[in-house]
Tab-separated table of C-alpha atoms and ligand atoms in Angstrom:
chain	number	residue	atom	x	y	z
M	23	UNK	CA	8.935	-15.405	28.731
M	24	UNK	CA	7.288	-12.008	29.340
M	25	UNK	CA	6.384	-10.468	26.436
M	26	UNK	CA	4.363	-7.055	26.923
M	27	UNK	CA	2.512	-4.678	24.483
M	28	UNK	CA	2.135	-1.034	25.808
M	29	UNK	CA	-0.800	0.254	23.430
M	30	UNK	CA	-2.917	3.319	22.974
M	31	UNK	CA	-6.528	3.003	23.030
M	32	UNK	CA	-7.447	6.614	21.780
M	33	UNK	CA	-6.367	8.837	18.756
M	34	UNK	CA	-2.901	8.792	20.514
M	35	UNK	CA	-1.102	11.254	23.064
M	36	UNK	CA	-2.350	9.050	25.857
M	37	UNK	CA	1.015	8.975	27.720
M	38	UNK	CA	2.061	5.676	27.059
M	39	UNK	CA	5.731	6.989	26.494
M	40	UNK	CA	5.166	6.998	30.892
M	41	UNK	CA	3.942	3.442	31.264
M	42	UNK	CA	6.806	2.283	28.839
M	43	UNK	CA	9.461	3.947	31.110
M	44	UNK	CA	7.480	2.525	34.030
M	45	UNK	CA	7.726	-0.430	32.998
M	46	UNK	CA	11.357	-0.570	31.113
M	47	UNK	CA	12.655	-1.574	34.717
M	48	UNK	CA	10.991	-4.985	34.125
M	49	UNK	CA	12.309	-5.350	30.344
M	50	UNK	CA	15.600	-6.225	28.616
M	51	UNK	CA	14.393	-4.965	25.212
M	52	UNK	CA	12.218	-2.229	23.998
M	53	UNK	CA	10.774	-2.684	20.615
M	54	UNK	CA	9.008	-0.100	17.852
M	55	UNK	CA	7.066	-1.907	15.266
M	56	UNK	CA	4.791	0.466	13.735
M	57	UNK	CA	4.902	4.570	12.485
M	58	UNK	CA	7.905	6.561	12.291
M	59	UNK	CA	8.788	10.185	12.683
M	60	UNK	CA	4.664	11.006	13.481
M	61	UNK	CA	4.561	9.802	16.932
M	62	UNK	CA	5.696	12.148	19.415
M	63	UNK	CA	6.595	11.161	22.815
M	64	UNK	CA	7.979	13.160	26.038
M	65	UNK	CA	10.162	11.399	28.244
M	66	UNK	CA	11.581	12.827	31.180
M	67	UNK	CA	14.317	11.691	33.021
M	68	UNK	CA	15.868	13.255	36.013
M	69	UNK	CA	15.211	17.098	35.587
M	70	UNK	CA	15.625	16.415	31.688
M	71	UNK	CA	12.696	16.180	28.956
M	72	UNK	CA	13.270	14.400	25.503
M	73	UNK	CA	10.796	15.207	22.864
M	74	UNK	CA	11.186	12.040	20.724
M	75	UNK	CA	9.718	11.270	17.896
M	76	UNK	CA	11.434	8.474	15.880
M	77	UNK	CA	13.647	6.499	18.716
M	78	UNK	CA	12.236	4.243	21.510
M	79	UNK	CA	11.341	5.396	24.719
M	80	UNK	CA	13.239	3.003	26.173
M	81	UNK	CA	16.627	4.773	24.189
M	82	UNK	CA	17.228	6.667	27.660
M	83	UNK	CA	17.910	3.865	30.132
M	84	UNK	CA	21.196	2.802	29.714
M	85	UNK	CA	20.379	-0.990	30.351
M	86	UNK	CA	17.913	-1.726	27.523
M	87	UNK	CA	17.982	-2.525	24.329
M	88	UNK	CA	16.030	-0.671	21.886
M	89	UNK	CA	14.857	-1.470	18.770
M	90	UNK	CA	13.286	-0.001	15.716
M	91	UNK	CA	11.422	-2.875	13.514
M	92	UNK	CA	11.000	-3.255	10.111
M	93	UNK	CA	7.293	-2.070	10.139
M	94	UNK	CA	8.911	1.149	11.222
M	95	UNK	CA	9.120	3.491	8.242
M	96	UNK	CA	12.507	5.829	9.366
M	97	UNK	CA	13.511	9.577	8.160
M	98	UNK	CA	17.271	9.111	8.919
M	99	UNK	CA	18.257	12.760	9.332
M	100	UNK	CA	15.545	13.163	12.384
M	101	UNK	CA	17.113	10.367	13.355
M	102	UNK	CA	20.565	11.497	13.293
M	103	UNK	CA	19.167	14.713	15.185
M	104	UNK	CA	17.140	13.108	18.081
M	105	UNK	CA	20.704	10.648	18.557
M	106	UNK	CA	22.479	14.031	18.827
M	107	UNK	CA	20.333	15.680	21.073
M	108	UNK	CA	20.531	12.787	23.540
M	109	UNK	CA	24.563	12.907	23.058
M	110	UNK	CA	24.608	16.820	23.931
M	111	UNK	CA	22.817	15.523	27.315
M	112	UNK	CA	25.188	12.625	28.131
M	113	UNK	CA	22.993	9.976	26.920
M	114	UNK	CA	25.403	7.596	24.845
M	115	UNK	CA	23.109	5.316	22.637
M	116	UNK	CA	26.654	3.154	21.462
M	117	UNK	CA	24.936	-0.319	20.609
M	118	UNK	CA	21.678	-0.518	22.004
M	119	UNK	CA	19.830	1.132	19.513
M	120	UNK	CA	19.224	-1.252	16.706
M	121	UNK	CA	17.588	-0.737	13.574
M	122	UNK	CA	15.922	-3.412	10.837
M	123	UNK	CA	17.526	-3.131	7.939
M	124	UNK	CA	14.067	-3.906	6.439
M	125	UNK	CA	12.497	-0.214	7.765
M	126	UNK	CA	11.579	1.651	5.004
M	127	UNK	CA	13.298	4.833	4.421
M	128	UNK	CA	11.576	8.292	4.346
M	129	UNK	CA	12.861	10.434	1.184
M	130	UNK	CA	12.213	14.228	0.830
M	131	UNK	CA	9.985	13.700	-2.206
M	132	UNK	CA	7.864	12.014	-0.071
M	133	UNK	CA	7.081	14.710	2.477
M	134	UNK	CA	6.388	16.883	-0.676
M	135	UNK	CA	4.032	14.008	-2.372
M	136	UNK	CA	2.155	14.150	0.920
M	137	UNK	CA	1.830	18.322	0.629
M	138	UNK	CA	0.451	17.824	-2.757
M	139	UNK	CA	-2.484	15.629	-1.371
M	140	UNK	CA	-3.059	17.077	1.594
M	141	UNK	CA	-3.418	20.431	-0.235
M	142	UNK	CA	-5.750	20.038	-2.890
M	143	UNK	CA	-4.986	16.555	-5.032
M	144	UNK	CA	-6.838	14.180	-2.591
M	145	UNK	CA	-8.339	14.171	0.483
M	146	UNK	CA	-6.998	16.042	3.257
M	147	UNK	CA	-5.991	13.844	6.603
M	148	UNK	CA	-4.480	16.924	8.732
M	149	UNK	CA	-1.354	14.668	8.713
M	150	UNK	CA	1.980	15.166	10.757
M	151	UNK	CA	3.351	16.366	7.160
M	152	UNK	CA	7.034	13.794	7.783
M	153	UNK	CA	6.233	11.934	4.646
M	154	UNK	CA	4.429	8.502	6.712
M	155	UNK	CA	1.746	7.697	4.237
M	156	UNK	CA	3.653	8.256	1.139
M	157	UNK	CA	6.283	6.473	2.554
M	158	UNK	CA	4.397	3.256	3.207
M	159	UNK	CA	2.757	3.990	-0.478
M	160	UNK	CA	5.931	3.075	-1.721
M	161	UNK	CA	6.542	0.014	0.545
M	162	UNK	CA	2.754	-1.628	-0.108
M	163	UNK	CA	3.101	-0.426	-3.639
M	164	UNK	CA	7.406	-2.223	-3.772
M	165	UNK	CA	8.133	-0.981	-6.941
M	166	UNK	CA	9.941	2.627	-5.507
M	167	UNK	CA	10.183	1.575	-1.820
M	168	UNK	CA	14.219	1.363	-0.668
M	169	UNK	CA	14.712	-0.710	2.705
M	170	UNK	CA	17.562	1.129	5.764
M	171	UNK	CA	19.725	-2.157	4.395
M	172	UNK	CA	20.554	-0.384	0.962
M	173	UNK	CA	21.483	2.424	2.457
M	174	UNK	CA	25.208	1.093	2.644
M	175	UNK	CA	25.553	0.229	-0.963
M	176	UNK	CA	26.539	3.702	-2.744
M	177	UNK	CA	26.099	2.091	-6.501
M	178	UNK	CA	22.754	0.185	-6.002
M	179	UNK	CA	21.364	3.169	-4.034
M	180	UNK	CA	21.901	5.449	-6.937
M	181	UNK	CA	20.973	3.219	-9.371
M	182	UNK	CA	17.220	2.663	-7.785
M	183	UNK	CA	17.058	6.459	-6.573
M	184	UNK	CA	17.828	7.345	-11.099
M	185	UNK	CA	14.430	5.263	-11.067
M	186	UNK	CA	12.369	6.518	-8.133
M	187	UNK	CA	13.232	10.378	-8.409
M	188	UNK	CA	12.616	10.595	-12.165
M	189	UNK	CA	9.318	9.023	-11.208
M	190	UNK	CA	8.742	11.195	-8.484
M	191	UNK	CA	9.831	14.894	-10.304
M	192	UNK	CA	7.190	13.780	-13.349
M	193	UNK	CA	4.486	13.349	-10.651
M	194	UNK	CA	5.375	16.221	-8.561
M	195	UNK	CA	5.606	18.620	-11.614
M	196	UNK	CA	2.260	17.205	-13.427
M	197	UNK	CA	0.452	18.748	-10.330
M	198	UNK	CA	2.383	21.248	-9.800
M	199	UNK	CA	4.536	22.905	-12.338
M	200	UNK	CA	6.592	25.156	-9.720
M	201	UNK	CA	7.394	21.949	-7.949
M	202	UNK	CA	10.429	21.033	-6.170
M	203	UNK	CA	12.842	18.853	-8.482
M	204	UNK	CA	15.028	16.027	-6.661
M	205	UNK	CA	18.645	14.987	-8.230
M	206	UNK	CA	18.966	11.086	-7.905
M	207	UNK	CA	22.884	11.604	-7.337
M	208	UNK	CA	22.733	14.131	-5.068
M	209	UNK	CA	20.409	12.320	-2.820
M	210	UNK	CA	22.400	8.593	-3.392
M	211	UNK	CA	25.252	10.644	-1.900
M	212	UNK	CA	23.266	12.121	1.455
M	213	UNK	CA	21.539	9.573	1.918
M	214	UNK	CA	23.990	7.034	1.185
M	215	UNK	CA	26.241	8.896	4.105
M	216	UNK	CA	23.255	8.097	6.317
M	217	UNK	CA	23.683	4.739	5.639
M	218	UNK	CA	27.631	4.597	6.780
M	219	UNK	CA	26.292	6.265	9.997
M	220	UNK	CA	23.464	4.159	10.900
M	221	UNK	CA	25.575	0.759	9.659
M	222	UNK	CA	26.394	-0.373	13.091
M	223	UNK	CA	23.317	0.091	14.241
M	224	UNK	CA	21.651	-2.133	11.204
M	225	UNK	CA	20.945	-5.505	11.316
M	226	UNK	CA	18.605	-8.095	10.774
M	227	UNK	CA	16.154	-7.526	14.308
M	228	UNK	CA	14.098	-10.470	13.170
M	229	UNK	CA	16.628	-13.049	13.817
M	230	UNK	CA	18.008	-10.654	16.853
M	231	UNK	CA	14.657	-11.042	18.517
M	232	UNK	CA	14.013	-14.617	18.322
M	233	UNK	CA	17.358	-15.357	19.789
M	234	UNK	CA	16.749	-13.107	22.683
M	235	UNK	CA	13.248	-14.212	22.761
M	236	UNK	CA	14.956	-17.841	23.344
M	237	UNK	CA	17.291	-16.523	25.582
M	238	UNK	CA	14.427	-15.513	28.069
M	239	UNK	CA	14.615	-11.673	28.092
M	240	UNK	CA	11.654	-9.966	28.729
M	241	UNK	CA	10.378	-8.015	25.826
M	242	UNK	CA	8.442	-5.071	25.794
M	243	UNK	CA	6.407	-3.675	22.571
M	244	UNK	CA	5.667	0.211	22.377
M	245	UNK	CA	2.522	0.604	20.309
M	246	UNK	CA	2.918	4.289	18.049
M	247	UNK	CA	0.471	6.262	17.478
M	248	UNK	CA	-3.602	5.068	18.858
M	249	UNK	CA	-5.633	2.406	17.987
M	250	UNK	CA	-7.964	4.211	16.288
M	251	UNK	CA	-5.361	5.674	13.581
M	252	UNK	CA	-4.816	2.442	12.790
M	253	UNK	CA	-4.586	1.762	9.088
M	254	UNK	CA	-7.176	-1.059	9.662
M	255	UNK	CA	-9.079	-0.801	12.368
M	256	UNK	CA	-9.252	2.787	13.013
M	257	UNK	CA	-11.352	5.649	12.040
M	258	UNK	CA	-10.588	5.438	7.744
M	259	UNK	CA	-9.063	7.254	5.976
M	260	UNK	CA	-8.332	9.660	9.053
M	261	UNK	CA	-5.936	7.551	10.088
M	262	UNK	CA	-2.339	6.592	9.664
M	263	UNK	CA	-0.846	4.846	7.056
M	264	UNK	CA	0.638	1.648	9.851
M	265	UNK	CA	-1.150	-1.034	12.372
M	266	UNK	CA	-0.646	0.816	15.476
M	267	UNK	CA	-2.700	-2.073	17.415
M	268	UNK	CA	-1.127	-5.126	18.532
M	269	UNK	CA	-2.006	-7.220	15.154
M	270	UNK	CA	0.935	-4.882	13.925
M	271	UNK	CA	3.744	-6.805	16.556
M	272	UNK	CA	3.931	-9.309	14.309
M	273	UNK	CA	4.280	-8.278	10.818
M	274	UNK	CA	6.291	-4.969	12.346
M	275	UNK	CA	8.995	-7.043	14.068
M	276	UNK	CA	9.079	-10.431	12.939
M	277	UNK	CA	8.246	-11.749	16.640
M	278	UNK	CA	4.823	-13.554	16.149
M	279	UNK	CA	1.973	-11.727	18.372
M	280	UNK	CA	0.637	-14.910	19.908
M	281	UNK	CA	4.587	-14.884	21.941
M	282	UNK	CA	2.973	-11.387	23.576
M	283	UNK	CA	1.726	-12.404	26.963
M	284	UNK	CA	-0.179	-9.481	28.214
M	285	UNK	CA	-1.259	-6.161	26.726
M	286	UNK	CA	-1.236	-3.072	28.416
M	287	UNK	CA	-4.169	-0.575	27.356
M	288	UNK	CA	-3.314	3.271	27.920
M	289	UNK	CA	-6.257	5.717	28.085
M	290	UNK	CA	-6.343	9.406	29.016
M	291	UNK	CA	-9.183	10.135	31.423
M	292	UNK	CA	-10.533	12.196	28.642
M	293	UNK	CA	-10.361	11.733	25.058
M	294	UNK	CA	-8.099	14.225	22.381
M	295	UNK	CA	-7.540	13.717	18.499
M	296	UNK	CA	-5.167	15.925	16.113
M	297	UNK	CA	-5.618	16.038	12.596
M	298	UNK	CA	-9.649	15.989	10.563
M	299	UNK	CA	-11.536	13.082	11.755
M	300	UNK	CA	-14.783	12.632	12.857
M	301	UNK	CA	-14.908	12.541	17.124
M	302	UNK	CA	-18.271	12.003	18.940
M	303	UNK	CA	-17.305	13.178	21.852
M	304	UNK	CA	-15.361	16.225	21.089
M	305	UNK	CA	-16.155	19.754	23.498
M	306	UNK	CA	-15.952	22.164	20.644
M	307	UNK	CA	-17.483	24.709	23.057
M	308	UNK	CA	-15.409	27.909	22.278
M	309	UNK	CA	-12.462	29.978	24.055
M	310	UNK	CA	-14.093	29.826	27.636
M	311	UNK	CA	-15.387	26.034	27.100
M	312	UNK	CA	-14.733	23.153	28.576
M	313	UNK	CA	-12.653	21.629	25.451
M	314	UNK	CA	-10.368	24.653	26.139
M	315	UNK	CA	-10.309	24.108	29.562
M	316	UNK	CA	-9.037	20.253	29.223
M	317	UNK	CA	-6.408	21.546	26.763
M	318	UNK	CA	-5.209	24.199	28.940
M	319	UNK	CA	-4.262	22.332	31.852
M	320	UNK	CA	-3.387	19.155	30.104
M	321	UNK	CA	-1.241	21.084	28.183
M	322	UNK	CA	-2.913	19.393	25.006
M	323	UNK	CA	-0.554	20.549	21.823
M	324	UNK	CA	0.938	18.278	19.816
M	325	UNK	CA	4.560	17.018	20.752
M	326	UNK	CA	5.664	16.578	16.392
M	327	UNK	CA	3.677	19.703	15.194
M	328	UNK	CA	2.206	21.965	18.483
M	329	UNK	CA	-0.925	21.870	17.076
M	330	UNK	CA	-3.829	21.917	19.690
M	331	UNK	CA	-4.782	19.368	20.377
M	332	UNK	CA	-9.039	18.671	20.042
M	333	UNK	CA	-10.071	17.598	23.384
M	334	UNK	CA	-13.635	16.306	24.491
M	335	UNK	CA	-14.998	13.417	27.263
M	336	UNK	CA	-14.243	9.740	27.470
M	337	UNK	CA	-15.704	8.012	24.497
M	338	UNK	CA	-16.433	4.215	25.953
M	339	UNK	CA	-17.814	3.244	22.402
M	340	UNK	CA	-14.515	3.966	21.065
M	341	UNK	CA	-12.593	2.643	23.967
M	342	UNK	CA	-14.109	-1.131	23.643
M	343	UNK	CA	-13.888	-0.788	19.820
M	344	UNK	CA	-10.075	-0.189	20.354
M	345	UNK	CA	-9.867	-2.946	23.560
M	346	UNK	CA	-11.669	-5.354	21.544
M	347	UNK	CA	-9.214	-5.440	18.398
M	348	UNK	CA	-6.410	-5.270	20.525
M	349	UNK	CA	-7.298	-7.906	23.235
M	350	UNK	CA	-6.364	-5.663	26.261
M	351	UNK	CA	-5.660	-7.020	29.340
M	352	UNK	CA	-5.341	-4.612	31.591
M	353	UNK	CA	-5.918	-0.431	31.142
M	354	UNK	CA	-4.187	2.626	32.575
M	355	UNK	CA	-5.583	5.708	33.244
M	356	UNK	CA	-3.712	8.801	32.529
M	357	UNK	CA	-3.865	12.425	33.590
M	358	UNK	CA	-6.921	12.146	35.457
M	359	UNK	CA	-5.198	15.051	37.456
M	360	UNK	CA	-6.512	16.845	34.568
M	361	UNK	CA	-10.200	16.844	35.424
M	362	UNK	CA	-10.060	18.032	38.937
M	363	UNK	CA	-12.310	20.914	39.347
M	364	UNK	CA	-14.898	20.085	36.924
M	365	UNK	CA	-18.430	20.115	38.880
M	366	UNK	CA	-19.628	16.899	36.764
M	367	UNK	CA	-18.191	14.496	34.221
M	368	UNK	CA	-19.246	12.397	31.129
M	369	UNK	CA	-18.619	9.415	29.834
M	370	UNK	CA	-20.430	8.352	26.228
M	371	UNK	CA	-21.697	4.781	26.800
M	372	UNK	CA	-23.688	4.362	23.313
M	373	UNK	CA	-24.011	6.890	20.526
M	374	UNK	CA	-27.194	7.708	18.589
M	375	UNK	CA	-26.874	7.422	14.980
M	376	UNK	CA	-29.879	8.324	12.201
M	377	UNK	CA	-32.511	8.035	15.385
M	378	UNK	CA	-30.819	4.291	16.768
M	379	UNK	CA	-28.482	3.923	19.807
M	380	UNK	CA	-25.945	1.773	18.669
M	381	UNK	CA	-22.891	0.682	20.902
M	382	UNK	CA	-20.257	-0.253	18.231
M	383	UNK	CA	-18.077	1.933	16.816
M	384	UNK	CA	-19.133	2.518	13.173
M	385	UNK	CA	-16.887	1.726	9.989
M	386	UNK	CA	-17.735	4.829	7.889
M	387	UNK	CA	-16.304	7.748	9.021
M	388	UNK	CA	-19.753	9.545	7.431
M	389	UNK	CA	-21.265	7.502	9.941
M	390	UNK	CA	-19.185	8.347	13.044
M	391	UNK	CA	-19.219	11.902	12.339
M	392	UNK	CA	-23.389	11.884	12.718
M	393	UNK	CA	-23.326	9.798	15.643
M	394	UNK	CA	-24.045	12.110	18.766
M	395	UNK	CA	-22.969	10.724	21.946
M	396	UNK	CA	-25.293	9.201	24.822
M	397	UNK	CA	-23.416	10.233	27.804
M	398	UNK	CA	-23.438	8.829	31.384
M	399	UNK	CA	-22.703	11.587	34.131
M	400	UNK	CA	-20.852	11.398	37.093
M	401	UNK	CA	-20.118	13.653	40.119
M	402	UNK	CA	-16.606	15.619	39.430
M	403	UNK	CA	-14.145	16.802	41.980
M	404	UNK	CA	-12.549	19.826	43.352
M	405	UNK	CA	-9.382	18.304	45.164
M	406	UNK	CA	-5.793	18.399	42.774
M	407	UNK	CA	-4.751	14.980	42.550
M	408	UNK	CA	-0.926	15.280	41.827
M	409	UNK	CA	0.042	14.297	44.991
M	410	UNK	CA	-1.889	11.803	45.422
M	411	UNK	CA	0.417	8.458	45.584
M	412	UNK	CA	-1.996	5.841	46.428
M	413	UNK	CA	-5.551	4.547	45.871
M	414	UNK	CA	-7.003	5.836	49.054
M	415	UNK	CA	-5.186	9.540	48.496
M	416	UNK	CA	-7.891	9.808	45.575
M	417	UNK	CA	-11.149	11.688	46.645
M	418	UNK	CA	-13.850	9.503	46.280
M	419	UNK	CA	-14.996	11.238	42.882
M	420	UNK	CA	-11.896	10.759	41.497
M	421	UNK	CA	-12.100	6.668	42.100
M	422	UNK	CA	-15.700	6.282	41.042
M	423	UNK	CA	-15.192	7.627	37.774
M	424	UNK	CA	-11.758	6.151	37.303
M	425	UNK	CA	-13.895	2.402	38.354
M	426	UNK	CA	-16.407	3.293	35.826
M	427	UNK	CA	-14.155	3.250	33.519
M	428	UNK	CA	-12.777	-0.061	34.042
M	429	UNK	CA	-16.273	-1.462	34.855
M	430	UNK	CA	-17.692	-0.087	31.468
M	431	UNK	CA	-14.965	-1.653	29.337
M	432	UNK	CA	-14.818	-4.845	31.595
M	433	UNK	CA	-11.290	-4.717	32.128
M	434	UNK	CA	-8.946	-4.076	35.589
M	435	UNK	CA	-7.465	-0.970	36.207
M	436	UNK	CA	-3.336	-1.456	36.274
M	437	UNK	CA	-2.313	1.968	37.441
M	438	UNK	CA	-3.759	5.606	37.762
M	439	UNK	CA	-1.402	8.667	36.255
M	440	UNK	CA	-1.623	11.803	37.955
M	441	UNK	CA	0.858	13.701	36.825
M	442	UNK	CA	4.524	13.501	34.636
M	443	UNK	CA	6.302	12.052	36.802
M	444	UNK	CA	7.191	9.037	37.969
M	445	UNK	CA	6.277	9.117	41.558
M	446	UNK	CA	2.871	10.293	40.386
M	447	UNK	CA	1.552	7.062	39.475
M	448	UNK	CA	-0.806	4.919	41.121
M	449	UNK	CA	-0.441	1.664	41.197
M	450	UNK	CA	-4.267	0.013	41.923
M	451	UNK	CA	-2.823	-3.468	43.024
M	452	UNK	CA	-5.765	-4.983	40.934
M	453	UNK	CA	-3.174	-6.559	38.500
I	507	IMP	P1	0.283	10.839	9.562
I	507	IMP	O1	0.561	9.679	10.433
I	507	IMP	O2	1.291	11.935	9.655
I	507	IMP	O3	0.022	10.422	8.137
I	507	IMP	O4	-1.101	11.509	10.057
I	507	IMP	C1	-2.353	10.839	9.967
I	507	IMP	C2	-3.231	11.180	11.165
I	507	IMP	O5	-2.691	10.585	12.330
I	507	IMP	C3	-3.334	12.672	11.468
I	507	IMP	O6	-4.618	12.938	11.995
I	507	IMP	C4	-2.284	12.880	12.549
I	507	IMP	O7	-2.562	14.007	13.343
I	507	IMP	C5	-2.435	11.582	13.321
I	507	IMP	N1	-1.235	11.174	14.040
I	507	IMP	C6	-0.111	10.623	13.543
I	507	IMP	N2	0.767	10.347	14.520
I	507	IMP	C7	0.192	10.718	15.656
I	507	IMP	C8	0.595	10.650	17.034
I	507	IMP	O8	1.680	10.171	17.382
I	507	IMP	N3	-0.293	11.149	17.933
I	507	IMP	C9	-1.503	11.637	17.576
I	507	IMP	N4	-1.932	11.690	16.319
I	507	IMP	C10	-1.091	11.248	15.355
């Protein structure tokens, strides 16, 4: 039975809320195993535009299934907002959203633990601010983590939350003695009204997904966040707090990862970050640079925060790093609309660290952030691209560089974005 993983390759953004809704025509189910409220994604449909953050992408089409896993960590009143922003537009969710009851719930105290350390007790990430790493603190750390599934029991919910929030006011006030103060009853009631309103949509998706697993229906992952934010495997600590890359299918939904049968790389044309980090290849070139250019007409701002987004060229070291860990199959290339009308293009193919050209993407993020890019350059284009609709419509700038990509990271190219919508995709027929 198909089972496909739609995963970024980047620091995230790289459009893969498109290639999900490509593909949701070929899928029963649509499944979220990893992040919560951080990852942003736009998804258009008709002349309508979603800005989602904690729901599927697949939530829109009325003939799939979606489901939120357990790895998912889930902020239930930006929940209850994004469900009511798709009712105001028509878009019943009724019973195919469905949600673990083994997600971990996000608690105010947690988004104000997180301002504490990203202000001045630890080190500063440039998170999304909704709470995600303190969140999954509590989870790795079990003692004051509470699961969706005790949402619906009023008198165990307070009982833990007279635990956790007198824990969580001593910590908050011995940093901060103007601190915000949580009351364990008051929240056991909000929170426990949550829980009435997401109980039909709570159950245990473990079991759900192995039956429709047996049942044959084709089964489509949605990777959050990029591969190199991953908890593990990413650039540490400027990362996030989940496994974003396909190792995280299995512990995130309970369907083992060896069941996926193909995975489905997504890469911008370019490379983008939000949030501190090291990036080799970032164009930090000033108002009238080319980094500013790239954000301009890709429109680079974040969808959670509208931060701008940093923008600079491809990074290939990163790219096979991230294909690597993953085991991609096949990539995409999106928005390489973007770089029409730049005279020349780069692509870093090795990076230079302490005097050595090294082609694997280093572990310490001291490292990476000395490592200067060796760049390969290749002849831009003028032409716009967004109409183009096939391979041949491409100037013949436009498929070199998009080859080179594939060539450099030894993998086939699936499909070419050159634009939003869904007509402007290219299908390369290599796959
Ligand atoms: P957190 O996930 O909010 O803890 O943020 C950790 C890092 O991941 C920060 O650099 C964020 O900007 C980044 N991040 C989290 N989610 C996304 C996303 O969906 N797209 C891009 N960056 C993200």
């Amino acid at each position: 039975m198909p089972c496909t993983c739609v995963v970024g390759l980047q620091w995230g953004d790289e459009a893969k809320g498109k290639v999900v809704d490509v593909l949701t025509d070929h899928h029963d189910i649509v499944v979220r195993y990893n992040g919560g409220p951080n990852a942003g994604h736009t998804v258009m449909t008709g002349n309508k535009t979603f800005k989602l953050s904690i729901l599927p992408t697949g939530v829109i089409r009325p003939e799939v299934i979606s489901i939120i896993g357990n790895g998912v960590v889930i902020n239930p009143t930006r929940l209850r907002e994004e469900i009511s922003q798709l009712l105001k537009n028509d878009i019943d969710i009724g019973k195919r959203l469905v949600i673990s009851d083994r997600a971990h719930v996000i608690f105010p105290y947690h988004v104000e633990q997180e301002k504490l350390t990203e202000s001045k007790q630890g080190q500063s990430i440039g998170t999304t601010g909704r709470g995600i790493g303190p969140c999954y603190q509590d989870k790795v750390g079990r003692v004051h983590a509470i699961r969706t599934g005790e949402l619906t029991q009023h008198a165990h919910l307070k009982e833990r939350l007279d635990t956790v929030v007198d824990f969580k006011n001593k910590l908050l006030r011995g940093f901060n003695h103007d601190a915000v103060q949580f009351d364990a009853a008051k929240l056991a009631d909000e929170f426990h009204e949550h829980g009435q309103f997401l109980k039909p949509h709570l159950t245990n998706t473990v079991t759900l997904l192995h039956q429709e697993f047996k049942a044959g229906k084709n089964i489509l992952f949605e990777g959050a966040q990029g591969s190199l934010l991953d908890i593990d495997h990413g650039s540490f600590p400027f990362v996030t707090s989940s496994n974003s890359i396909t190792a995280g299918i299995g512990s995130g939904s309970g369907l083992p990862s060896r069941y996926v049968t193909k995975v489905i790389g997504i890469l911008k044309a370019y490379t983008t970050r939000v949030g501190k980090g090291p990036f080799p290849t970032e164009l930090d070139d000033g108002p009238d640079g080319l980094g500013e250019r790239i954000r301009k007409i890709g429109k680079e701002f974040g969808t959670v925060t509208g931060r701008p987004r940093r923008c600079g060229w491809f990074d290939a070291v990163a790219a096979r790093h991230s294909s690597m860990i993953n085991g991609v199959d096949e990539i995409c290339i999106m928005l390489l609309d973007v770089l029409a009308g730049f005279s020349e293009l780069k692509i870093a193919t090795a990076y230079e660290l302490d005097g050595d050209r090294i082609t694997y993407f280093p572990t310490d993020a001291r490292e990476l952030e000395r490592c200067k890019p060796i760049y390969e350059t290749l002849q831009g284009w003028n032409e716009p691209l967004t109409t183009a609709s096939k391979i041949s419509d491409l100037p013949t700038a436009a498929r070199k560089y998009a080859d080179r990509i594939g060539e450099i990271l030894e993998l086939p190219v699936k499909l070419i974005s050159v634009g939003p919508e869904r007509s402007q995709t290219i299908f390369t027929g290599r796959v």
